[in-house]
Coordinates of C-alpha atoms in Angstrom, one line a residue:
X1 CA 24.7 13.7 -10.2
X2 CA 24.8 13.7 -6.4
X3 CA 25.6 10.4 -4.7
X4 CA 24.5 9.6 -1.1
X5 CA 27.3 9.1 1.4
X6 CA 25.3 6.4 3.1
X7 CA 25.1 2.7 2.3
X8 CA 22.3 0.6 3.9
X9 CA 21.9 -3.1 4.4
X10 CA 18.3 -3.1 3.2
X11 CA 16.4 -0.8 0.9
X12 CA 12.6 -0.9 0.7
X13 CA 10.5 0.7 -2.0
X14 CA 7.1 1.8 -0.6
X15 CA 6.0 2.7 2.9
X16 CA 2.5 1.2 3.0
X17 CA 1.5 -1.2 5.6
X18 CA 3.9 -3.9 4.3
X19 CA 7.0 -1.8 3.6
X20 CA 6.7 0.1 6.9
X21 CA 6.1 -3.1 9.0
X22 CA 9.1 -4.8 7.4
X23 CA 11.2 -1.7 8.0
X24 CA 10.2 -1.5 11.7
X25 CA 11.1 -5.2 12.2
X26 CA 14.5 -5.0 10.5
X27 CA 15.5 -1.8 12.2
X28 CA 14.5 -3.2 15.6
X29 CA 16.7 -6.3 14.8
X30 CA 19.7 -4.0 14.2
X31 CA 19.8 -3.8 10.4
X32 CA 20.3 -0.4 8.7
X33 CA 17.2 0.3 6.5
X34 CA 16.2 3.0 4.1
X35 CA 12.6 3.3 2.8
X36 CA 11.7 5.2 -0.4
X37 CA 8.1 6.5 -0.5
X38 CA 7.0 8.2 -3.8
X39 CA 4.1 10.0 -2.1
X40 CA 3.7 11.5 1.4
X41 CA 1.7 10.3 4.4
X42 CA -1.2 10.4 5.2
X43 CA -2.4 8.9 2.0
X44 CA -5.5 7.1 0.8
X45 CA -5.4 3.3 0.5
X46 CA -7.9 0.5 0.4
X47 CA -7.6 -2.9 2.1
X48 CA -9.4 -1.9 5.3
X49 CA -11.0 -5.0 6.7
X50 CA -9.0 -7.2 9.0
X51 CA -9.5 -10.9 9.5
X52 CA -8.6 -13.3 12.3
X53 CA -5.6 -14.6 10.3
X54 CA -4.1 -11.1 9.8
X55 CA -4.5 -10.1 13.4
X56 CA -2.9 -13.3 14.6
X57 CA 0.0 -12.7 12.2
X58 CA 0.3 -9.2 13.7
X59 CA 0.6 -10.7 17.2
X60 CA 3.2 -13.3 16.0
X61 CA 5.3 -10.6 14.3
X62 CA 5.2 -8.5 17.5
X63 CA 6.3 -11.5 19.6
X64 CA 9.0 -13.0 17.4
X65 CA 10.6 -9.7 16.3
X66 CA 10.1 -7.8 19.5
X67 CA 8.1 -5.0 18.0
X68 CA 5.0 -4.7 20.2
X69 CA 3.5 -1.9 18.2
X70 CA 2.8 -4.3 15.3
X71 CA -0.1 -5.8 17.4
X72 CA -1.8 -2.4 17.8
X73 CA -4.3 -3.1 15.0
X74 CA -5.0 -6.7 15.9
X75 CA -8.3 -6.1 17.7
X76 CA -10.7 -3.6 19.2
X77 CA -8.9 -4.0 22.6
X78 CA -6.2 -1.8 21.1
X79 CA -8.4 1.3 20.5
X80 CA -6.5 3.3 23.1
X81 CA -3.3 2.7 21.1
X82 CA -4.6 2.4 17.5
X83 CA -7.0 5.3 17.8
X84 CA -10.7 5.7 17.3
X85 CA -10.7 6.6 13.6
X86 CA -10.9 2.8 12.9
X87 CA -14.2 0.9 12.9
X88 CA -15.0 -2.4 14.6
X89 CA -15.7 -5.6 12.8
X90 CA -18.0 -8.1 14.6
X91 CA -18.9 -10.1 11.6
X92 CA -18.4 -10.9 7.9
X93 CA -21.8 -10.2 6.4
X94 CA -23.3 -11.3 3.1
X95 CA -26.6 -10.4 1.6
X96 CA -27.6 -12.1 -1.6
X97 CA -29.4 -10.0 -4.2
X98 CA -31.3 -10.6 -7.5
X99 CA -32.2 -7.8 -9.8
X100 CA -35.5 -6.0 -9.1
X101 CA -36.1 -8.1 -5.9
X102 CA -35.6 -7.6 -2.2
X103 CA -33.1 -9.9 -0.6
X104 CA -34.4 -12.9 1.4
X105 CA -33.2 -13.2 5.0
X106 CA -32.7 -16.9 4.7
X107 CA -30.2 -16.2 1.8
X108 CA -28.0 -14.0 4.0
X109 CA -25.0 -15.1 5.9
X110 CA -23.4 -13.6 9.0
X111 CA -20.1 -15.1 9.9
X112 CA -19.4 -13.9 13.5
X113 CA -16.0 -12.8 14.6
X114 CA -15.4 -14.1 18.1
X115 CA -15.0 -11.5 20.8
X116 CA -12.8 -13.6 23.1
X117 CA -10.0 -13.8 23.8
X118 CA -8.7 -10.7 21.8
X119 CA -11.7 -8.6 21.1
X120 CA -13.4 -8.2 17.7
X121 CA -11.6 -7.3 14.5
X122 CA -11.2 -3.8 13.0
X123 CA -11.9 -1.7 10.0
X124 CA -8.6 0.0 9.4
X125 CA -8.5 3.6 8.4
X126 CA -5.4 3.1 6.3
X127 CA -4.4 6.7 6.2
X128 CA -3.7 6.4 10.0
X129 CA -2.4 2.9 10.2
X130 CA 0.2 3.3 7.5
X131 CA 1.4 6.7 8.7
X132 CA 1.6 5.3 12.3
X133 CA 3.6 2.2 11.2
X134 CA 6.0 4.4 9.2
X135 CA 6.5 6.4 12.4
X136 CA 7.2 3.2 14.3
X137 CA 9.9 2.3 11.7
X138 CA 11.5 5.7 12.1
X139 CA 11.4 5.3 15.9
X140 CA 13.4 2.1 15.7
X141 CA 16.0 3.7 13.4
X142 CA 14.9 3.3 9.8
X143 CA 15.5 6.1 7.4
X144 CA 12.2 7.0 5.6
X145 CA 12.4 9.3 2.6
X146 CA 8.9 10.6 1.7
X147 CA 8.3 12.3 -1.7
X148 CA 11.2 10.3 -3.1
X149 CA 10.3 8.2 -6.1
X150 CA 12.9 5.6 -7.2
X151 CA 13.6 5.8 -10.9
X152 CA 16.1 2.9 -11.4
X153 CA 17.5 -0.1 -9.6
X154 CA 20.7 -1.8 -10.7
X155 CA 21.4 -5.3 -9.3
X156 CA 25.1 -6.0 -9.1
X157 CA 27.0 -9.0 -7.9
X158 CA 28.1 -7.2 -4.7
X159 CA 25.3 -4.7 -4.0
X160 CA 22.2 -2.9 -5.3
X161 CA 22.4 0.7 -6.6
X162 CA 19.2 2.7 -6.3
X163 CA 18.7 6.1 -8.1
X164 CA 15.9 8.5 -7.0
X165 CA 14.1 11.0 -9.2
X166 CA 16.2 13.9 -7.9
X167 CA 19.4 12.1 -8.9
X168 CA 20.6 10.8 -5.5
X169 CA 22.2 7.3 -5.5
X170 CA 22.0 4.8 -2.7
X171 CA 23.6 1.5 -2.1
X172 CA 22.3 -1.6 -0.3
X173 CA 22.9 -5.3 0.1
X174 CA 19.3 -6.1 -0.8
X175 CA 16.2 -4.3 -2.1
X176 CA 12.6 -5.2 -1.3
X177 CA 10.0 -3.8 -3.7
X178 CA 6.7 -3.1 -1.8
X179 CA 5.4 -0.6 -4.3
X180 CA 2.3 -2.4 -5.3
X181 CA 1.0 -3.0 -8.8
X182 CA 3.3 -0.4 -10.3
X183 CA 6.3 -2.3 -8.9
X184 CA 9.5 -1.0 -10.5
X185 CA 11.2 -4.4 -10.3
X186 CA 8.3 -6.3 -11.7
X187 CA 8.3 -4.0 -14.7
X188 CA 12.1 -4.0 -15.0
X189 CA 12.3 -7.8 -15.1
X190 CA 9.0 -8.4 -16.9
X191 CA 7.6 -10.4 -14.1
X192 CA 3.8 -9.8 -14.4
X193 CA 1.5 -12.8 -14.9
X194 CA -2.1 -12.2 -15.8
X195 CA -3.1 -15.9 -16.3
X196 CA -5.6 -16.0 -13.4
X197 CA -9.1 -17.4 -13.0
X198 CA -10.6 -14.4 -11.2
X199 CA -11.6 -11.5 -13.4
X200 CA -13.1 -8.3 -11.8
X201 CA -12.8 -4.6 -12.3
X202 CA -13.7 -2.0 -9.6
X203 CA -14.6 1.5 -8.5
X204 CA -14.4 2.7 -4.9
X205 CA -14.4 5.8 -2.6
X206 CA -15.1 7.0 0.9
X207 CA -18.6 8.3 1.8
X208 CA -20.5 9.9 4.6
X209 CA -24.1 9.4 5.7
X210 CA -24.3 5.7 4.6
X211 CA -27.0 4.2 6.8
X212 CA -27.0 0.7 8.3
X213 CA -28.6 -1.7 5.8
X214 CA -31.1 -2.8 8.5
X215 CA -32.5 0.8 8.5
X216 CA -33.4 0.6 4.8
X217 CA -34.5 -3.0 4.6
X218 CA -35.3 -5.4 7.4
X219 CA -34.3 -5.2 11.1
X220 CA -31.7 -7.4 12.7
X221 CA -34.5 -9.4 14.3
X222 CA -36.2 -10.0 10.9
X223 CA -33.0 -11.3 9.5
X224 CA -32.5 -13.5 12.6
X225 CA -28.8 -12.6 12.9
X226 CA -26.8 -11.7 16.0
X227 CA -25.5 -8.2 14.9
X228 CA -26.7 -5.3 12.8
X229 CA -25.1 -5.3 9.3
X230 CA -23.3 -2.0 10.1
X231 CA -21.4 -3.7 12.9
X232 CA -19.2 -5.6 10.5
X233 CA -18.0 -5.8 6.9
X234 CA -21.1 -6.0 4.7
X235 CA -20.9 -7.7 1.3
X236 CA -23.8 -7.2 -1.1
X237 CA -23.4 -10.2 -3.5
X238 CA -25.1 -10.9 -6.8
X239 CA -24.4 -12.6 -10.1
X240 CA -21.1 -11.4 -11.4
X241 CA -20.0 -9.1 -8.6
X242 CA -20.3 -7.7 -5.2
X243 CA -20.3 -4.4 -3.3
X244 CA -18.5 -3.7 0.0
X245 CA -19.7 -1.4 2.8
X246 CA -17.0 -0.9 5.5
X247 CA -18.0 1.7 8.1
X248 CA -15.5 3.5 10.4
X249 CA -18.2 5.0 12.5
X250 CA -19.9 1.9 13.8
X251 CA -19.0 1.9 17.6
X252 CA -19.5 4.2 20.5
X253 CA -15.9 5.4 20.6
X254 CA -15.8 6.2 16.9
X255 CA -14.5 9.6 15.8
X256 CA -14.4 9.0 12.0
X257 CA -17.7 9.6 10.0
X258 CA -16.4 7.9 6.9
X259 CA -17.5 4.6 5.2
X260 CA -15.5 2.8 2.6
X261 CA -17.6 1.7 -0.4
X262 CA -16.5 -0.3 -3.4
X263 CA -18.1 -2.1 -6.3
X264 CA -16.4 -5.1 -8.0
X265 CA -17.8 -6.4 -11.3
X266 CA -16.9 -9.2 -13.7
X267 CA -16.4 -7.3 -17.0
X268 CA -17.5 -10.5 -18.9
X269 CA -20.9 -10.0 -17.2
X270 CA -20.9 -6.3 -16.9
X271 CA -18.6 -4.7 -19.6
X272 CA -16.6 -1.6 -18.6
X273 CA -18.3 1.8 -19.1
X274 CA -15.5 4.2 -20.0
X275 CA -18.1 6.5 -21.6
X276 CA -19.4 7.6 -18.1
X277 CA -17.8 8.7 -14.9
X278 CA -17.3 6.0 -12.2
X279 CA -19.8 7.7 -9.9
X280 CA -22.5 7.7 -12.6
X281 CA -21.7 4.1 -13.4
X282 CA -22.0 3.1 -9.7
X283 CA -25.4 4.7 -9.3
X284 CA -26.7 3.4 -12.6
X285 CA -25.6 -0.1 -11.6
X286 CA -27.2 -0.2 -8.2
X287 CA -30.4 1.1 -9.6
X288 CA -31.3 -2.5 -10.5
X289 CA -31.2 -3.6 -6.8
X290 CA -33.9 -1.6 -4.9
X291 CA -32.5 -2.1 -1.4
X292 CA -28.9 -1.3 -2.3
X293 CA -30.1 1.8 -4.0
X294 CA -32.0 2.7 -0.9
X295 CA -28.8 2.4 1.2
X296 CA -27.0 5.0 -0.9
X297 CA -29.7 7.5 -1.7
X298 CA -28.5 10.0 1.0
X299 CA -24.8 9.1 0.9
X300 CA -22.2 11.6 -0.3
X301 CA -18.6 10.8 -1.5
X302 CA -15.9 12.8 0.2
X303 CA -13.3 12.2 -2.3
X304 CA -13.1 11.4 -6.0
X305 CA -14.0 7.9 -7.2
X306 CA -11.2 5.6 -8.2
X307 CA -11.8 3.3 -11.1
X308 CA -9.6 0.3 -11.8
X309 CA -9.7 -2.0 -14.8
X310 CA -9.0 -5.7 -14.2
X311 CA -7.6 -6.0 -10.7
X312 CA -6.0 -9.4 -11.0
X313 CA -2.3 -10.0 -11.5
X314 CA 0.5 -12.1 -10.2
X315 CA 4.2 -12.6 -10.8
X316 CA 6.2 -15.2 -12.6
X317 CA 9.0 -14.7 -10.0
X318 CA 9.1 -13.3 -6.4
X319 CA 12.8 -13.3 -5.6
X320 CA 16.0 -12.9 -7.5
X321 CA 19.6 -12.3 -6.6
X322 CA 19.5 -9.4 -4.1
X323 CA 15.8 -8.6 -4.5
X324 CA 12.3 -9.6 -3.5
X325 CA 8.8 -8.5 -4.2
X326 CA 6.4 -8.0 -1.2
X327 CA 2.7 -7.7 -0.8
X328 CA 0.8 -6.2 -3.8
X329 CA 4.1 -6.0 -5.7
X330 CA 3.8 -9.8 -6.0
X331 CA 0.1 -9.9 -7.0
X332 CA -3.5 -9.1 -6.1
X333 CA -6.7 -11.1 -6.6
X334 CA -9.7 -9.4 -5.1
X335 CA -10.6 -7.7 -1.7
X336 CA -13.3 -10.3 -1.1
X337 CA -12.6 -12.1 2.3
X338 CA -9.9 -9.5 3.1
X339 CA -7.0 -12.0 2.6
X340 CA -4.5 -9.5 1.1
X341 CA -3.1 -8.1 4.4
X342 CA -2.8 -11.6 5.7
X343 CA -0.7 -12.7 2.7
X344 CA 1.5 -9.6 3.1
X345 CA 2.1 -10.3 6.8
X346 CA 3.0 -13.9 6.5
X347 CA 5.4 -13.0 3.7
X348 CA 7.0 -10.4 6.1
X349 CA 7.4 -13.1 8.7
X350 CA 9.4 -15.2 6.3
X351 CA 11.2 -12.4 4.5
X352 CA 12.4 -10.7 7.6
X353 CA 13.8 -14.0 9.0
X354 CA 15.7 -14.6 5.7
X355 CA 17.1 -11.1 5.6
X356 CA 18.4 -11.5 9.2
X357 CA 20.0 -14.8 8.2
X358 CA 21.5 -13.3 5.1
X359 CA 23.2 -10.6 7.1
X360 CA 25.0 -13.4 9.0
X361 CA 25.8 -15.5 6.0
X362 CA 26.3 -12.9 3.3
X363 CA 24.2 -15.0 0.9
X364 CA 21.6 -12.8 -0.8
X365 CA 21.0 -15.1 -3.7
X366 CA 17.6 -16.1 -5.1
X367 CA 18.3 -19.6 -3.9
X368 CA 18.7 -18.5 -0.3
X369 CA 15.2 -16.8 -0.5
X370 CA 13.4 -19.6 -2.5
X371 CA 11.1 -20.4 0.4
X372 CA 9.6 -16.9 0.2
X373 CA 8.7 -17.4 -3.4
X374 CA 7.2 -20.8 -2.8
X375 CA 4.9 -19.8 0.0
X376 CA 3.9 -16.5 -1.6
X377 CA 2.9 -18.0 -5.0
X378 CA 1.0 -20.9 -3.2
X379 CA -1.0 -18.3 -1.4
X380 CA -1.8 -16.4 -4.6
X381 CA -2.8 -19.6 -6.4
X382 CA -5.3 -20.7 -3.7
X383 CA -6.7 -17.2 -3.3
X384 CA -7.4 -17.0 -7.0
X385 CA -9.4 -20.2 -7.1
X386 CA -11.3 -19.4 -3.9
X387 CA -12.4 -16.0 -5.3
X388 CA -13.3 -17.3 -8.8
X389 CA -15.5 -20.0 -7.5
X390 CA -17.1 -17.8 -4.9
X391 CA -18.1 -15.3 -7.6
X392 CA -19.4 -18.2 -9.7
X393 CA -21.5 -19.5 -6.8
X394 CA -23.4 -16.2 -6.4
X395 CA -25.3 -16.9 -9.7
X396 CA -27.3 -19.4 -7.7
X397 CA -27.8 -19.3 -4.0
X398 CA -27.9 -23.0 -3.6
X399 CA -24.3 -23.1 -4.8
X400 CA -23.2 -20.2 -2.5
X401 CA -24.8 -21.9 0.5
X402 CA -22.5 -24.8 0.0
X403 CA -19.4 -23.0 -1.3
X404 CA -19.5 -20.6 1.7
X405 CA -18.5 -23.5 3.9
X406 CA -15.4 -24.0 1.8
X407 CA -14.4 -20.5 2.7
X408 CA -15.5 -20.8 6.4
X409 CA -13.7 -24.1 7.0
X410 CA -10.5 -23.0 5.2
X411 CA -10.4 -19.8 7.2
X412 CA -11.1 -21.5 10.5
X413 CA -8.4 -24.1 10.1
X414 CA -5.9 -21.4 8.9
X415 CA -6.5 -19.3 12.0
X416 CA -6.4 -22.4 14.3
X417 CA -3.0 -23.3 12.9
X418 CA -1.6 -19.8 13.3
X419 CA -2.8 -19.3 16.8
X420 CA -1.8 -22.7 18.2
X421 CA 1.5 -22.5 16.4
X422 CA 2.4 -19.2 18.1
X423 CA 1.7 -21.0 21.4
X424 CA 3.6 -24.2 20.5
X425 CA 6.7 -22.8 18.8
X426 CA 9.9 -22.7 20.7
X427 CA 11.3 -19.8 18.7
X428 CA 10.8 -18.0 15.4
X429 CA 12.5 -20.6 13.3
X430 CA 10.3 -23.3 14.8
X431 CA 7.2 -21.1 14.1
X432 CA 8.1 -20.6 10.4
X433 CA 8.9 -24.3 9.9
X434 CA 5.6 -25.4 11.4
X435 CA 3.7 -23.1 9.0
X436 CA 5.8 -24.1 5.9
X437 CA 2.9 -26.1 4.4
X438 CA 0.3 -23.3 4.8
X439 CA -1.4 -22.0 1.5
X440 CA -3.9 -19.3 2.6
X441 CA -6.6 -21.6 3.8
X442 CA -6.7 -24.9 5.6
X443 CA -3.8 -24.5 8.0
X444 CA -1.5 -26.6 6.0
X445 CA -3.6 -29.7 6.7
X446 CA -3.4 -32.2 3.9
X447 CA -6.9 -33.5 4.8
X448 CA -8.3 -30.1 4.0
X449 CA -6.3 -29.8 0.8
X450 CA -7.8 -33.0 -0.5
X451 CA -11.3 -31.9 0.4
X452 CA -10.7 -28.4 -1.1
X453 CA -9.4 -29.9 -4.4
X454 CA -12.5 -32.1 -4.7
X455 CA -15.0 -29.3 -3.9
X456 CA -13.3 -26.8 -6.2
X457 CA -13.2 -29.3 -9.0
X458 CA -17.0 -29.6 -8.7
X459 CA -17.4 -25.8 -8.8
X460 CA -14.9 -25.4 -11.6
X461 CA -17.2 -27.7 -13.7
X462 CA -20.7 -26.6 -12.7
X463 CA -23.0 -24.6 -14.9
X464 CA -24.9 -22.2 -12.7
X465 CA -27.6 -21.7 -15.4
X466 CA -28.4 -25.4 -15.4
X467 CA -30.5 -26.1 -12.4
X468 CA -30.2 -29.9 -12.7
X469 CA -26.4 -29.5 -12.8
X470 CA -26.5 -27.2 -9.8
X471 CA -28.5 -29.7 -7.7
X472 CA -26.2 -32.6 -8.6
X473 CA -23.2 -30.5 -7.6
X474 CA -24.8 -29.4 -4.3
X475 CA -25.5 -33.0 -3.4
X476 CA -21.9 -34.1 -4.2
X477 CA -20.3 -31.2 -2.4
X478 CA -22.6 -31.6 0.7
X479 CA -21.5 -35.2 1.0
X480 CA -17.9 -34.3 0.8
X481 CA -18.3 -31.8 3.6
X482 CA -20.3 -34.1 5.8
X483 CA -17.8 -36.9 5.3
X484 CA -15.0 -34.7 6.5
X485 CA -14.5 -35.9 10.1
X486 CA -13.5 -32.5 11.5
X487 CA -16.2 -30.3 10.2
X488 CA -17.4 -28.1 13.1
X489 CA -21.1 -28.2 13.9
X490 CA -21.7 -24.5 13.1
X491 CA -20.6 -25.1 9.5
X492 CA -22.9 -28.1 9.3
X493 CA -25.7 -25.9 10.4
X494 CA -24.9 -23.4 7.5
X495 CA -25.1 -26.3 5.1
X496 CA -28.5 -27.1 6.5
X497 CA -29.8 -23.6 5.9
X498 CA -28.8 -21.6 9.0
X499 CA -27.9 -18.0 8.0
X500 CA -25.3 -17.2 10.7
X501 CA -22.7 -18.7 13.0
X502 CA -23.2 -18.6 16.7
X503 CA -22.4 -15.4 18.6
X504 CA -20.9 -17.4 21.5
X505 CA -18.5 -20.2 20.5
X506 CA -18.2 -22.0 23.9
X507 CA -19.9 -25.4 24.2
X508 CA -19.2 -28.2 26.6
X509 CA -18.9 -30.6 23.7
X510 CA -15.7 -28.9 22.7
X511 CA -14.0 -30.8 25.6
X512 CA -14.9 -34.2 24.3
X513 CA -11.8 -36.3 23.9
X514 CA -13.0 -38.1 20.8
X515 CA -14.5 -35.3 18.7
X516 CA -14.0 -32.2 20.7
X517 CA -12.1 -29.0 19.8
X518 CA -8.7 -30.7 19.6
X519 CA -10.0 -33.5 17.3
X520 CA -8.2 -36.8 16.9
X521 CA -5.7 -38.7 14.7
X522 CA -3.9 -36.8 11.9
X523 CA -5.9 -33.7 12.6
X524 CA -4.9 -33.5 16.3
X525 CA -1.3 -34.2 15.5
X526 CA -1.0 -31.6 12.7
X527 CA -2.6 -28.7 14.6
X528 CA -1.7 -29.5 18.3
X529 CA 1.3 -31.8 18.2
X530 CA 2.0 -33.0 21.7
X531 CA -0.1 -30.3 23.4
X532 CA -2.7 -31.6 25.9
X533 CA -6.0 -30.0 26.7
X534 CA -4.4 -28.7 29.9
X535 CA -1.5 -27.2 28.0
X536 CA -4.0 -25.5 25.7
X537 CA -6.0 -24.1 28.6
X538 CA -2.9 -22.6 30.3
X539 CA -1.6 -21.0 27.1
X540 CA -5.1 -19.6 26.3
X541 CA -5.5 -18.1 29.7
X542 CA -2.0 -16.5 29.4
X543 CA -2.9 -15.1 26.0
X544 CA -6.3 -13.8 27.3
X545 CA -4.5 -11.9 30.0
X546 CA -1.7 -10.6 27.7
X547 CA -4.1 -9.0 25.3
X548 CA -6.8 -8.0 27.8
X549 CA -8.0 -4.4 28.0
X550 CA -6.9 -4.3 31.7
X551 CA -3.3 -5.3 31.0
X552 CA -3.1 -3.1 27.9
X553 CA -4.3 -0.2 30.0
X554 CA -1.7 -0.9 32.7
X555 CA 1.0 -1.0 30.1
X556 CA -0.1 2.3 28.7
X557 CA 0.1 3.8 32.2
X558 CA 3.5 2.2 32.8
X559 CA 5.1 3.3 29.5
X560 CA 3.2 6.5 29.0
X561 CA 2.9 7.8 25.4
X562 CA 6.3 6.6 24.4
X563 CA 6.1 5.4 20.8
X564 CA 8.5 2.4 21.0
X565 CA 8.9 0.2 24.0
X566 CA 12.6 -0.2 23.7
X567 CA 14.2 -2.8 25.9
X568 CA 17.8 -1.7 25.4

């Protein structure tokens, strides 16, 4: 057996978006890093729709770890850097369906992604993003070994021994498993936990010639929404499941003809069909929804369909002495709301800081990394409940109209906390400390957590098939939301039947001292601390300039095509 002559400080298993991002950060901060990738780039991956929280974490990682490339996929303003194989995401769109019926415009929901100050969000073509980020890690000094599966990991008192399939042995102070569901360490230590509320199975592929849903059903004007459905992430939702449509060819600069398509079903409502091919099952299923069927009549898959049994899993443990799980190695709930990449990136923020500290202290114990386990499992737990009750609410549109506000409010507060904290924080340690109470939604605000618990308790108990029970639940949930002192007006409008959020978010009432954007009391203190409206205005203008297309274009001219903007 051949033993490697090199010893590294950190070993990472997996070079997807999580593993490569962590490797780039650690290498930039001066740690020696080796990454083991079983496959080779470019490679197919799902998880293509970004959200405001993910993009904000990308900007924070770029700032606090001095890796500017990590912000390249944070908005459409970065197309000159990120490339035009990615799509644009101007909204989160939901169209509610019932079998053998056309959907009703009033039962749709279009949650608009604000264009200012960073540009709209993106549909990531993961073959390109993951390959690019792996290249960034290499440019900062990480060693990346593609086509190198790891077969065993031995955790010792003083180091970690890693053996690859070809018999090479490597040593490291710490190992991070970012290998996904088939995590070697999760299997080795029997860490998998399947006791979760959400229960879905799936099938997915990439297609060409998928038309905009407006072209096969009603126009944008008939729906009364600001954008065409193809300009964002479209979710066809129905009892017991949903179907995503994520186009990469939906803007004028687009050079990628593909569209990501996936169908997620609750097997308790729609039992698995192992007797037929996934493509046949897909078309047989959508046959019951005439307008969905119409959207895919002329579409063609460009790769084989992937079928997955139950998607949900978590871990009993995230960290141990000299090891940690990251991203989908920890767990996965469901692609709905695109929360997975956000969970991965905030875990990277915490884990990278802990690893840098461990280099100084020499303490690689599970105790030293306990904060990573706490925050990660809190995120998984809230994600599970959010998805389970969303799926449940689609059985009756009255329930969904109310529960959608739980998602909207939680996401808004989370993004608010992330963006303001990046402006407020004195340094990385301060930033991480201010976010210590975050749990996926609500921005760590105890007022939201109390509301969320009450609303979720109602939805845990409701019987969607009992109309009287539905109506009682809707009345109680609406009252809880309207009694919440800091519920933004656009969310109140959704509760009252509006099918979209406003395209333009600016309103003069935002500057009201009593009930404006910065709120009051515990809310203002939690999210804004000692910031004044003037402080916020100055920071926001600075941010707007920093991420403006004009400045990014100037930086590209100044730095040329150099991959890494090294300062040393």
